[in-house]
Coordinates of C-alpha atoms and ligand atoms in Angstrom, one line a residue:
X16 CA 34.5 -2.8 -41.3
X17 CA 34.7 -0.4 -38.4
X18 CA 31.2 -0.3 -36.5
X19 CA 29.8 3.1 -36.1
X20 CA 27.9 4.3 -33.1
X21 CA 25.3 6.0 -34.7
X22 CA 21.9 7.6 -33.4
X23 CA 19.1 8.7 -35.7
X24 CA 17.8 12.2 -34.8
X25 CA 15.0 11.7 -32.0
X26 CA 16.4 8.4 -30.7
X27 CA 18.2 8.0 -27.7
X28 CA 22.0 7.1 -28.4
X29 CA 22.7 6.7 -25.0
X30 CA 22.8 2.8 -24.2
X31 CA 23.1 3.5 -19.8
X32 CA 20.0 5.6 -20.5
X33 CA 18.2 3.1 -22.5
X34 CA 19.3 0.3 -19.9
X35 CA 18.2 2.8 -16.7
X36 CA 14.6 3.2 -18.6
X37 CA 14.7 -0.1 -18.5
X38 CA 15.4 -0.9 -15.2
X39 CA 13.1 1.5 -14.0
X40 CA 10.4 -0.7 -15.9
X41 CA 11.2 -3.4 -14.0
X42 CA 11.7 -2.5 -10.9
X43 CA 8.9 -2.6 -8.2
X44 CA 9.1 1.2 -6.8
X45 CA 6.7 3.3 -4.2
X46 CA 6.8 6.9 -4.9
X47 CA 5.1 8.7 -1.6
X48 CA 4.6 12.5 -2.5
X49 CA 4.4 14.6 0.9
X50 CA 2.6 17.4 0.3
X51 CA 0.4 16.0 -1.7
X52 CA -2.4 18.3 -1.4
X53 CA 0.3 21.1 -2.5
X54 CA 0.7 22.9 -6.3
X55 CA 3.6 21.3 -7.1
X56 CA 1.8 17.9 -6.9
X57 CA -1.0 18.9 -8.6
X58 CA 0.9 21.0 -11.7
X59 CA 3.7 19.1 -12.0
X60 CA 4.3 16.2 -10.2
X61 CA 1.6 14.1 -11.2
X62 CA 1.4 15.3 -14.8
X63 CA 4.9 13.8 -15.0
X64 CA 3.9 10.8 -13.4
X65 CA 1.4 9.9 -16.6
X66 CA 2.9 11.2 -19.1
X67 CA 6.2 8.6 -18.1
X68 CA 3.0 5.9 -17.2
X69 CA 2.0 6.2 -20.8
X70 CA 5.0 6.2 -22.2
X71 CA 5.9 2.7 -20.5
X72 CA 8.8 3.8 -18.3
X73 CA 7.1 2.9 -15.1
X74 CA 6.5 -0.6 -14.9
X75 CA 3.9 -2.7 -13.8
X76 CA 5.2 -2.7 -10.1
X77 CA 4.8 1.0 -9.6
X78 CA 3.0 2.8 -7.5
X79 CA 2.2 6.3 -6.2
X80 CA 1.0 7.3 -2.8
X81 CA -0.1 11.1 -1.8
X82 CA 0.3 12.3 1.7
X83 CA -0.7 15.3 3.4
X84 CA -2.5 15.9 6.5
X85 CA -6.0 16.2 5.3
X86 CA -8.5 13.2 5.2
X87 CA -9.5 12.2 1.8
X88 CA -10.3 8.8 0.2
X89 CA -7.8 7.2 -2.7
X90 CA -10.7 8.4 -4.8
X91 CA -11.4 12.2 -3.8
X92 CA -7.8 12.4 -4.4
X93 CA -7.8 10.8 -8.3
X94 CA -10.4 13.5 -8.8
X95 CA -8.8 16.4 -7.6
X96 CA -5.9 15.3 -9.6
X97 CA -7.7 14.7 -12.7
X98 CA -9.6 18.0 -12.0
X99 CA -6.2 19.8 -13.0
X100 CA -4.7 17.4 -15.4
X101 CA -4.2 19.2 -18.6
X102 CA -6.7 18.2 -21.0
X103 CA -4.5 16.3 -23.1
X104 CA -3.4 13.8 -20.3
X105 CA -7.0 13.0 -18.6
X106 CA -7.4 9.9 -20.5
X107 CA -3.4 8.9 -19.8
X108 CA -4.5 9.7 -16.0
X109 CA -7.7 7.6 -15.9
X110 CA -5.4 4.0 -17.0
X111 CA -2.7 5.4 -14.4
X112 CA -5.2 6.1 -11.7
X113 CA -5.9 2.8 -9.9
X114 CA -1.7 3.3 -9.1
X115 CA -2.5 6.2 -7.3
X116 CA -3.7 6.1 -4.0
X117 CA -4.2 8.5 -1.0
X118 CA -2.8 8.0 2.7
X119 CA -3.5 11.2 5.2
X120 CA -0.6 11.8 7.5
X121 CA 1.3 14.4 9.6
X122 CA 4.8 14.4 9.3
X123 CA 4.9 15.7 12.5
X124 CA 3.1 12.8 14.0
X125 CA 5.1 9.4 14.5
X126 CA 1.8 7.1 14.6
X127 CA 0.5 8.5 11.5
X128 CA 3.9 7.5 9.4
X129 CA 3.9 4.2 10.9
X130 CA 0.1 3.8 9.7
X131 CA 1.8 5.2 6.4
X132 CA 4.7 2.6 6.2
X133 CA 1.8 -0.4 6.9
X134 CA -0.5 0.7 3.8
X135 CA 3.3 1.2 2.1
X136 CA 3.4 -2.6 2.8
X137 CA 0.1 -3.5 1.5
X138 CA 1.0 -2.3 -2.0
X139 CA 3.0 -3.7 -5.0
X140 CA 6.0 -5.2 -4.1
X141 CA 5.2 -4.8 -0.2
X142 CA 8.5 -3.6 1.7
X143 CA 10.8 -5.2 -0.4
X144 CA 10.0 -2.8 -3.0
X145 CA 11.8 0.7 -3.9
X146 CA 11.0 3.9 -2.1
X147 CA 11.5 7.7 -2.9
X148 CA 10.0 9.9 -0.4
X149 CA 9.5 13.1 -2.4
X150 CA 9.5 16.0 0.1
X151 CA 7.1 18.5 -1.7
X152 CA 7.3 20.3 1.7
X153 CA 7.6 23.9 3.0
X154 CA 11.8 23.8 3.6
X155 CA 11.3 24.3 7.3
X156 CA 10.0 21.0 7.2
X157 CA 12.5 18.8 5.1
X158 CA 14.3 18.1 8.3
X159 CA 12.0 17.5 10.7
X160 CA 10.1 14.7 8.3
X161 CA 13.3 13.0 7.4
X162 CA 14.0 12.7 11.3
X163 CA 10.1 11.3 11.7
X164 CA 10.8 8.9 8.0
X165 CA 13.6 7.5 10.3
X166 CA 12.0 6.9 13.4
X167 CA 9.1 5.2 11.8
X168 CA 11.9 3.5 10.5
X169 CA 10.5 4.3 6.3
X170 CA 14.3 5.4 5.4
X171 CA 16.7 2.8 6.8
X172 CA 18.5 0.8 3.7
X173 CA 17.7 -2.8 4.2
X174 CA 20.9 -4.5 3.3
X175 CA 21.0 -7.5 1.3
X176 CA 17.4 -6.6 -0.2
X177 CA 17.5 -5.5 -3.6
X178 CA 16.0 -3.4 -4.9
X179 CA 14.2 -2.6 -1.6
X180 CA 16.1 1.4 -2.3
X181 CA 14.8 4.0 -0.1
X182 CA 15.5 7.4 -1.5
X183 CA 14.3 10.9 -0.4
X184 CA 14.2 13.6 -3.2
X185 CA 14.3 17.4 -1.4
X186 CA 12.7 20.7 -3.4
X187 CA 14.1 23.8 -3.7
X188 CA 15.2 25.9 -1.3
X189 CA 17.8 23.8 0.2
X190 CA 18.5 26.3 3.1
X191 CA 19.2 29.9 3.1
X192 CA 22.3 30.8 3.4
X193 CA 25.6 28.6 3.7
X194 CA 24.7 27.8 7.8
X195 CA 21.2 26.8 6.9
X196 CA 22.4 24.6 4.2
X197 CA 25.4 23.2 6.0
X198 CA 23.3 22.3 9.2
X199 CA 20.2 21.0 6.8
X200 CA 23.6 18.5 5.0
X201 CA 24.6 17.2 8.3
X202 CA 20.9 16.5 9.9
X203 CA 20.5 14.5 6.6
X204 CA 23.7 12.9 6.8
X205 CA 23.0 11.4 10.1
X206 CA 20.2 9.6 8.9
X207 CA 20.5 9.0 5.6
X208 CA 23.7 7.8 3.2
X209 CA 24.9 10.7 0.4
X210 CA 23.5 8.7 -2.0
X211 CA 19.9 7.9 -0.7
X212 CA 19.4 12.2 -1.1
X213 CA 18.1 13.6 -3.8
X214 CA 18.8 17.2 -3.6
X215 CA 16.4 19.1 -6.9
X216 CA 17.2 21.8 -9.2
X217 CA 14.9 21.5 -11.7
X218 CA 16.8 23.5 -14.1
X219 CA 19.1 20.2 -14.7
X220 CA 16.1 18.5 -15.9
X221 CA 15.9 21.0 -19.0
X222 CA 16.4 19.4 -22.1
X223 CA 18.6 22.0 -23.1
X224 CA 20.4 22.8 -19.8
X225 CA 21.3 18.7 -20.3
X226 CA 22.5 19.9 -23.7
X227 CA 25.7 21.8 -22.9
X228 CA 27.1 18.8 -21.5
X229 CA 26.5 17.2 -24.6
X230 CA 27.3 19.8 -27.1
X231 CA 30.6 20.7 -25.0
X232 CA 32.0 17.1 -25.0
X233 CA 31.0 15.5 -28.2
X234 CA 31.7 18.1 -30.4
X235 CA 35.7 18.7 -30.9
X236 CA 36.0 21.7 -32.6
X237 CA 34.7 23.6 -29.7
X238 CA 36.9 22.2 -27.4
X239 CA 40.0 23.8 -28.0
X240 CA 38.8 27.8 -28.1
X241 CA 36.7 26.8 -25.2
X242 CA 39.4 29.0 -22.6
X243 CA 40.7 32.0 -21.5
X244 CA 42.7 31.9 -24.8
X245 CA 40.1 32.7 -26.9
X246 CA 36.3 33.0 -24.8
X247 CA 37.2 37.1 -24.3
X248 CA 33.3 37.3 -21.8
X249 CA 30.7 34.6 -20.9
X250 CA 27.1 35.9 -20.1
X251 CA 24.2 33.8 -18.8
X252 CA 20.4 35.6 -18.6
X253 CA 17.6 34.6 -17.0
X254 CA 15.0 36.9 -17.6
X255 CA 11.0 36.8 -16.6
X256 CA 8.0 38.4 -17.4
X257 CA 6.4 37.7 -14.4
X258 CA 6.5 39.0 -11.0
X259 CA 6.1 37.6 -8.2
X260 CA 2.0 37.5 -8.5
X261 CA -0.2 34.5 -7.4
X262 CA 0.6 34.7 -3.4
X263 CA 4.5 33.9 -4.4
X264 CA 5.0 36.7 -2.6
X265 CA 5.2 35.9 0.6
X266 CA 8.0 33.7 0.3
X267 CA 9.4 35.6 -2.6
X268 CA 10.2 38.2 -0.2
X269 CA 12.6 36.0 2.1
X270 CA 14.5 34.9 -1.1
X271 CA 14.9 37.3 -3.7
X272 CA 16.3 37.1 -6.8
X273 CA 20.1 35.9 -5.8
X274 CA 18.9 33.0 -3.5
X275 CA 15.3 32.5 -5.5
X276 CA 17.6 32.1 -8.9
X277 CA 21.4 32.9 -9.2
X278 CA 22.6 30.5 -6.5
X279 CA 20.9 27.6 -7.6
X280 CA 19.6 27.7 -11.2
X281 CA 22.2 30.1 -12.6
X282 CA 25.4 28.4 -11.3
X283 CA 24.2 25.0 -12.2
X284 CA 23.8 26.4 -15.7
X285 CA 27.7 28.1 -15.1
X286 CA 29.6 25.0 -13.7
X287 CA 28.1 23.1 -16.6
X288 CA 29.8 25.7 -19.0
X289 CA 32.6 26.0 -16.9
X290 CA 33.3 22.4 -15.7
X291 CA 36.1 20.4 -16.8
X292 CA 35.9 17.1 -19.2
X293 CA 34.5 14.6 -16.9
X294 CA 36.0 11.1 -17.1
X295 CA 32.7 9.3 -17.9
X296 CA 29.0 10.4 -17.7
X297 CA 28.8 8.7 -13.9
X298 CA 27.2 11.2 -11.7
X299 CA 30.3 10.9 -9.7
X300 CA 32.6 12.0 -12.2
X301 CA 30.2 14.8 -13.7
X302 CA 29.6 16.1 -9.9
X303 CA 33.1 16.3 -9.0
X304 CA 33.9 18.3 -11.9
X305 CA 31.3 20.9 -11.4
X306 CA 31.5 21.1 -7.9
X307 CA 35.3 22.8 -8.7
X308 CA 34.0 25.1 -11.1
X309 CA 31.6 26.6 -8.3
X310 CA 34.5 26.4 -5.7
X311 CA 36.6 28.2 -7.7
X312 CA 33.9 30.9 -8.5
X313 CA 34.6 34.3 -7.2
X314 CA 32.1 37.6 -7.2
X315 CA 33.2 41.0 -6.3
X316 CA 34.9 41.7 -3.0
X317 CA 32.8 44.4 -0.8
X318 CA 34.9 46.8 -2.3
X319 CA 34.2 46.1 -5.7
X320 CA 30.3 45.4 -5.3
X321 CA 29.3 48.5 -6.2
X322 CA 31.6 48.4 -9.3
X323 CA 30.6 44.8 -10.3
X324 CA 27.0 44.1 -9.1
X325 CA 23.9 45.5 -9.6
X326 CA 20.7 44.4 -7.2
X327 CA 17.5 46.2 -7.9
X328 CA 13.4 46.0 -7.7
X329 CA 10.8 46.5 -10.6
X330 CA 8.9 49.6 -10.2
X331 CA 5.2 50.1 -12.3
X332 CA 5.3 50.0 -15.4
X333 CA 3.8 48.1 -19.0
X334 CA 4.6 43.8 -19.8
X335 CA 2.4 43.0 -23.2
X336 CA 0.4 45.6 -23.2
X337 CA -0.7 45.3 -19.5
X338 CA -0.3 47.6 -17.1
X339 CA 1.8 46.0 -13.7
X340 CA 2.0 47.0 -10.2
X341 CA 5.5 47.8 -8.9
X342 CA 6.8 45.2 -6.6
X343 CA 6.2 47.0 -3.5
X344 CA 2.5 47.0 -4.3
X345 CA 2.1 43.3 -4.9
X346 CA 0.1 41.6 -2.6
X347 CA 1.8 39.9 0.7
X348 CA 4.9 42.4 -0.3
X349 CA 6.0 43.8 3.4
X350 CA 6.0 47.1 3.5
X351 CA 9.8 48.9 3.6
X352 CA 10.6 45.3 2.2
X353 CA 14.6 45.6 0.9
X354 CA 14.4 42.7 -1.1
X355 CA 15.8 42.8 -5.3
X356 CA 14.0 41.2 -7.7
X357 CA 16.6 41.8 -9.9
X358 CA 20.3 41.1 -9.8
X359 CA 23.5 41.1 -12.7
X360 CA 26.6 40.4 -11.4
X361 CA 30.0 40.4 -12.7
X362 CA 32.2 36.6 -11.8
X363 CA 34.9 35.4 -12.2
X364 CA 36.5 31.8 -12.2
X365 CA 40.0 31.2 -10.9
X366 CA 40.7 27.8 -12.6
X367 CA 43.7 27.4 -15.5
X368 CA 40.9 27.7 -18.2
X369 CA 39.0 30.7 -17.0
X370 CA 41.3 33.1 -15.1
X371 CA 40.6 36.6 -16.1
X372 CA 36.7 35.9 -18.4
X373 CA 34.5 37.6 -16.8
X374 CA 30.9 35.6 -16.1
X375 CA 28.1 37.9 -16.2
X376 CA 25.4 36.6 -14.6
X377 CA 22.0 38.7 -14.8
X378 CA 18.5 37.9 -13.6
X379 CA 15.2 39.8 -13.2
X380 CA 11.8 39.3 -12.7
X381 CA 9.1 41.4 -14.7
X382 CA 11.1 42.3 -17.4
X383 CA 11.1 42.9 -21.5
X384 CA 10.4 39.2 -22.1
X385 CA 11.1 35.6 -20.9
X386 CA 14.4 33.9 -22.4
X387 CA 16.9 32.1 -20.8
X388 CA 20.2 31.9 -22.5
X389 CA 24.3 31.4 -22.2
X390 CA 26.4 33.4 -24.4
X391 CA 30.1 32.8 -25.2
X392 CA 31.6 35.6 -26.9
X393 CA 34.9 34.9 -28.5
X394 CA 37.9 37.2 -28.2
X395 CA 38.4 39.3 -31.6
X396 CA 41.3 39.0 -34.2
X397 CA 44.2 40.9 -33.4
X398 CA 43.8 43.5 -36.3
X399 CA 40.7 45.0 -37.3
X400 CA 41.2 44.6 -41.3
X401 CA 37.8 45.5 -42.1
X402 CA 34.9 48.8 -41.8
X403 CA 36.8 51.4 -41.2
X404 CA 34.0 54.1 -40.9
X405 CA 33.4 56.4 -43.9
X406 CA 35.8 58.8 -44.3
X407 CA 38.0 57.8 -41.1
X408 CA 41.6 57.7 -42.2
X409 CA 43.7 54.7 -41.1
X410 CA 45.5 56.5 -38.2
X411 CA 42.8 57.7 -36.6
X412 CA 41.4 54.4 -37.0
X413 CA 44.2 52.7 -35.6
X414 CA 44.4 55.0 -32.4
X415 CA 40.1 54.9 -32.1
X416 CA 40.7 50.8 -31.9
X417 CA 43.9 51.7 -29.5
X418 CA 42.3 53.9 -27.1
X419 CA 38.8 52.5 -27.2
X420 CA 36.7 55.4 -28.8
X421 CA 35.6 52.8 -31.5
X422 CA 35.5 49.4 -30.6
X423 CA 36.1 46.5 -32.8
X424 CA 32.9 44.2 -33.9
X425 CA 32.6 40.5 -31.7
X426 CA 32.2 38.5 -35.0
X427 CA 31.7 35.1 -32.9
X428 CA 29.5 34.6 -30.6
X429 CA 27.9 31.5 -29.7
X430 CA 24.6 31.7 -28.4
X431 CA 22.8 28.4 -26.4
X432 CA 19.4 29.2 -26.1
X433 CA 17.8 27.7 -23.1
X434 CA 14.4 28.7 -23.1
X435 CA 11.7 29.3 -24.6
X436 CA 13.6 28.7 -28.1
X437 CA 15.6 25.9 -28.0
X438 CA 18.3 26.6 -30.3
X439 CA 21.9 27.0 -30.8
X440 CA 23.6 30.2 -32.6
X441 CA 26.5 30.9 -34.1
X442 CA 27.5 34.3 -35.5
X443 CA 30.3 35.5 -37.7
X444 CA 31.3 37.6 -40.9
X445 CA 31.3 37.4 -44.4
X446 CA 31.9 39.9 -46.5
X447 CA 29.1 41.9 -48.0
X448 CA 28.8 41.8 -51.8
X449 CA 29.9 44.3 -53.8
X450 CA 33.5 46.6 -54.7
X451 CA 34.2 46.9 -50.9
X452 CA 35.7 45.1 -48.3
X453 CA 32.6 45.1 -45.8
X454 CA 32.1 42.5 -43.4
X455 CA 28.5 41.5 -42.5
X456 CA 27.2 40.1 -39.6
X457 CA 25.7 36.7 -40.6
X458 CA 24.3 33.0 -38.1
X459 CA 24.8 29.3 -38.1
X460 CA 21.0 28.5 -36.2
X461 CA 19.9 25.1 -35.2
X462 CA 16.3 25.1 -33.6
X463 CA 15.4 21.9 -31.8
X464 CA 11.7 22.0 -32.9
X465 CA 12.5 22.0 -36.8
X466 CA 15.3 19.2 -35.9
X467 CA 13.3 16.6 -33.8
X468 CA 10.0 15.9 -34.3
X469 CA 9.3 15.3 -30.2
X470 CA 8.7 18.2 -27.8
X471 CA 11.6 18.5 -25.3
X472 CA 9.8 16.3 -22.0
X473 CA 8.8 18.7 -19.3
X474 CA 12.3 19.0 -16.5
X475 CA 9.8 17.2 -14.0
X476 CA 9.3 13.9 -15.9
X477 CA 13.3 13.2 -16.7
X478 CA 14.1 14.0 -12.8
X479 CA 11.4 12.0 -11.5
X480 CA 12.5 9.3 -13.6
X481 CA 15.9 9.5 -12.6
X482 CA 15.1 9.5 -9.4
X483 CA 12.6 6.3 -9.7
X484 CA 15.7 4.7 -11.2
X485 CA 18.6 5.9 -9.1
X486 CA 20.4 8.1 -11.4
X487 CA 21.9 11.3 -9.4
X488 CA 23.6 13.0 -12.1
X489 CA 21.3 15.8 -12.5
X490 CA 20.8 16.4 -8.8
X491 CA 22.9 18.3 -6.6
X492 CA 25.2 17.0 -4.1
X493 CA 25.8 18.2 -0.4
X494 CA 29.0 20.2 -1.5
X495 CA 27.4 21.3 -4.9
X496 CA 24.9 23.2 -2.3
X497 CA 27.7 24.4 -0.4
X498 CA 30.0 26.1 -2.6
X499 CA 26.9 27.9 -4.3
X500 CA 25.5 29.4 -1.0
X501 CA 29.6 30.0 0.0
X502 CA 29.2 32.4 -3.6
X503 CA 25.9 34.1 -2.6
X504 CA 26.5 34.7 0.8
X505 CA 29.4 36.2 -0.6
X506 CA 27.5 38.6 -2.6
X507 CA 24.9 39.3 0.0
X508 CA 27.4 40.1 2.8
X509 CA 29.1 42.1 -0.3
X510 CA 26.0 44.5 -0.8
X511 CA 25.8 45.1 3.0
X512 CA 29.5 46.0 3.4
X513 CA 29.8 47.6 0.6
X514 CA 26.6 49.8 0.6
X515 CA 25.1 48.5 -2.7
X516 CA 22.0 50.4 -2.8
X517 CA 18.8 48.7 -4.4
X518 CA 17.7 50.9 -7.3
X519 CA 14.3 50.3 -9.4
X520 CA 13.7 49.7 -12.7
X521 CA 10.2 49.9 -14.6
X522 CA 8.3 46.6 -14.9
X523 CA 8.6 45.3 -18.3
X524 CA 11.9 47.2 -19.5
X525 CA 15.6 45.9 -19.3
X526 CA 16.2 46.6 -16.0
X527 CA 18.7 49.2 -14.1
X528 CA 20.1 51.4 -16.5
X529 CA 23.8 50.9 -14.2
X530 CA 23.6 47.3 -15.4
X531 CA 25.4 47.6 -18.6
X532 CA 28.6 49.5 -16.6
X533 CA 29.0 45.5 -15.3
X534 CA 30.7 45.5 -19.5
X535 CA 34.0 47.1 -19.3
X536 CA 35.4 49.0 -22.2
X537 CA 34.6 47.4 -25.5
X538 CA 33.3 44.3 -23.8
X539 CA 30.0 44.3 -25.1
X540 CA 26.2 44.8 -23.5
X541 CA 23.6 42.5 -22.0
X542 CA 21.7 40.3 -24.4
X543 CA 17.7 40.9 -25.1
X544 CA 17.9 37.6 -26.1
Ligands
BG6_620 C1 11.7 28.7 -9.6 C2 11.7 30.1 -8.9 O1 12.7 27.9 -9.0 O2 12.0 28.9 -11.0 C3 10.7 31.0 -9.6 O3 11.4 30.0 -7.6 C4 11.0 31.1 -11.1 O4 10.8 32.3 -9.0 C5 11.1 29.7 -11.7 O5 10.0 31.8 -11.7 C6 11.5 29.7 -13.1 O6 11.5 28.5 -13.7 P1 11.4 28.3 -15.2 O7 11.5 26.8 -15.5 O8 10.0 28.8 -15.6 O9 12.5 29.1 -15.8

């Protein structure tokens, strides 16, 4: 009898992932969080760290060290982590705890990281064990501490020791525009091997961003309408609630919403729709594919960026009930600051399978709600049999559907929620009941919460555990970085060529009005998730 792979709903079918869990388990590894004293550390980093702890995927060897320039005791800092541990993972923190220890230094200051890379020694598995170097920096600073790392000699590979790894995992923003990122790539590359950087998007550590690689290439029937053939528009959201409140906005207002969100988060999410069938699930093979999907990307040219993109800021306005300020009025906002907090674009992707789909990419802060989402709307049959309005006699029916006066109803349209429903869509038609011939709209849904009985794991704890085990798939590579910034500088040298002016939109509506002229003719309108 044939054997059949098979994996119960909630397991994990994937034997390399079972065996990296594993290995991480039994490897001795050193995780050294710089910036330590910083709100990522405290909100997410070490949450993740023991919830993985207490679900057994750390291992007895492993150990955590904070760093950051202040002076503090291995037991000030416990406390001021347990402080803001969630309720629900105090007592999971306390049996992590004694694993967690405090060193102060200034990665600035060479003596101080060699003092670091002596108490490194003094802990479980000394300097033969594995290190990751988690930069939870401001970005200014990712390349001056890898240059001090080296000198102090923390990041050299030590050949012919395994698993004595050293790794350095970098936050987001990884530079500014394509010349920042470029010159950020080769400072790294001068002291570190490709494969010791661990470049972050945290998006890739969704549960369901992870999914479209899965439901793409294990389920068939998708496969072969997945094309210009028969995907007529692709649209990706990412829409927020909030603004740029609690003192975000200082750096807020260097970024904005293209670099903040589209050219990182967004594309990731598009080249995983986009990309080819990778050869296997090596990081490798999964990176090379995507990186052509964001090469291939085009947005408009400055002639066309008025037609095709649409940057704008929230102005005052209402988001559940409460009245907001309008973006100029936030706090640490510069004054006659030109920066969008909103931006929809219209893409395109000259490969074989996409030429000619438009990829409609919009994001906004302080909008209707908070959903992120990828839509792929399939093309329509090539008659429209059915609902012909009331009345309408079939040549003037005919010529409406011709000309584009009436257009004809998108039956299929697959929806991949992201977040905060997890969930998959599927619409179509059936007929109504009764004497006439009336299609309906009806759905195929699958919710992840009614299918599996486990909460997707927070993006933090998959990445830091892929990280602790030297998986890279869901990180970015240098050229990943590259092509995304070669898109958005595009777009932002676009809108100064091409005069794209920055409207406003009230806080807590749907954004610019223009937005929906990105649709052309019959195309279709921005989702509301
Ligand atoms: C961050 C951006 O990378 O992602 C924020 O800097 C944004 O501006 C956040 O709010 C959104 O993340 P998530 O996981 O809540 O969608």
């Amino acid at each position: 009898m044939p054997l059949m792979l098979h994996c119960s709903i909630g397991g994990r079918g994937d034997a390399s992932a079972a065996a990296r869990y594993r290995r991480g388990m039994d490897t001795p590894a050193q995780l050294v969080i710089l910036g330590a004293s910083g709100d990522l550390t405290v909100r997410k980093l070490m949450p993740a760290l023991t919830s993985l702890a207490a679900g057994g995927h750390l291992g007895e060897g492993f150990s955590v060290l904070g760093v950051s320039r202040r002076p503090m005791t291995d037991d000030a800092f416990r406390a001021q982590i347990r402080d803001a541990m969630p309720a629900e993972r105090a007592a999971a923190f306390d049996a992590f705890a004694p694993r967690v220890g405090y060193q102060a230094a200034d990665v600035n200051d060479l003596d101080s990281l060699l003092a670091l890379g002596e108490r490194l020694d003094t802990l479980p598995g000394g300097a033969d064990a594995g290190r990751i170097f988690y930069l939870a920096l401001k970005p200014d600073l990712f390349g001056p501490t890898v240059q001090q790392l080296s000198a102090a000699g923390l990041v050299a590979m030590r050949v012919g020791v395994v698993p004595a790894f050293r790794r350095v995992v970098i936050e987001k923003p990884f530079g500014h525009d394509l010349a920042s990122a470029k010159a950020l790539n080769s400072e790294l590359h001068g002291l570190l091997r490709e494969d010791q950087i661990y470049r972050i998007d945290h998006y890739l550590g969704k549960e369901t961003v992870q999914n479209l690689l899965g439901f793409r290439f294990h389920n068939a029937i998708f496969e072969p309408l997945w094309n210009r053939h028969h995907v007529e528009l692709v649209q990706i959201t990412v829409a927020e609630d909030i603004g740029v409140e609690n003192g975000r906005a200082g750096y807020y207002d260097t970024s904005g919403a293209l670099r903040d969100m589209l050219q990182n988060h967004m594309l990731q999410v598009l080249s995983l729709i986009a990309m080819e069938p990778p050869v296997s699930l090596e990081a490798e093979a999964i990176r090379d594919q995507k990186v052509q999907v964001l090469r291939a990307l085009h947005g408009p040219e400055p002639d066309e960026v008025v037609r095709d993109s649409v940057r704008a800021r929230y102005a005052r306005g209402v988001v559940g009930g409460q009245e907001v300020p309008a973006y100029l009025e936030e706090e640490g906002v510069p004054e006659g600051s030109r920066t969008e907090t909103y931006v929809a674009i219209r893409a395109e992707i000259d490969t074989w399978r996409w030429r000619g789909v438009p990829f409609m990419l919009r994001h906004g802060k302080r909008l209707a709600k908070r959903f992120t989402e990828v839509q792929v709307q399939f093309r329509t049959p090539p008659l429209q049999l059915f609902n012909r309005p009331e009345g309408m006699a079939p040549s003037a029916f005919r010529r409406a559907l011709k000309d584009g006066t009436l257009c004809q109803i998108r039956p299929n349209v697959l929806t991949l929620s992201i977040q905060p429903r997890e969930a998959i869509s599927l619409s179509f038609g059936v007929k109504r009941p009764g004497t006439a011939m009336v299609m309906a709209p009806a759905h195929l849904d699958f919710d992840y919460r009614d299918a599996f009985d486990v909460p997707s794991a927070p993006a933090y704890e998959r990445l830091l555990l892929d990280a602790i085990t030297g998986d890279a798939t869901l990180f970015l590579r240098a050229d990943e970085i590259e092509a995304s910034w070669r898109f958005a500088d595009g777009i932002l040298s676009g809108w100064e060529l091409g005069g794209e002016p920055l409207v406003e939109y009230p806080a807590g509506g749907w954004g610019p009005e223009g937005a929906d002229e990105l649709f052309h003719g019959c195309e279709g309108t921005w989702s509301r998730g």
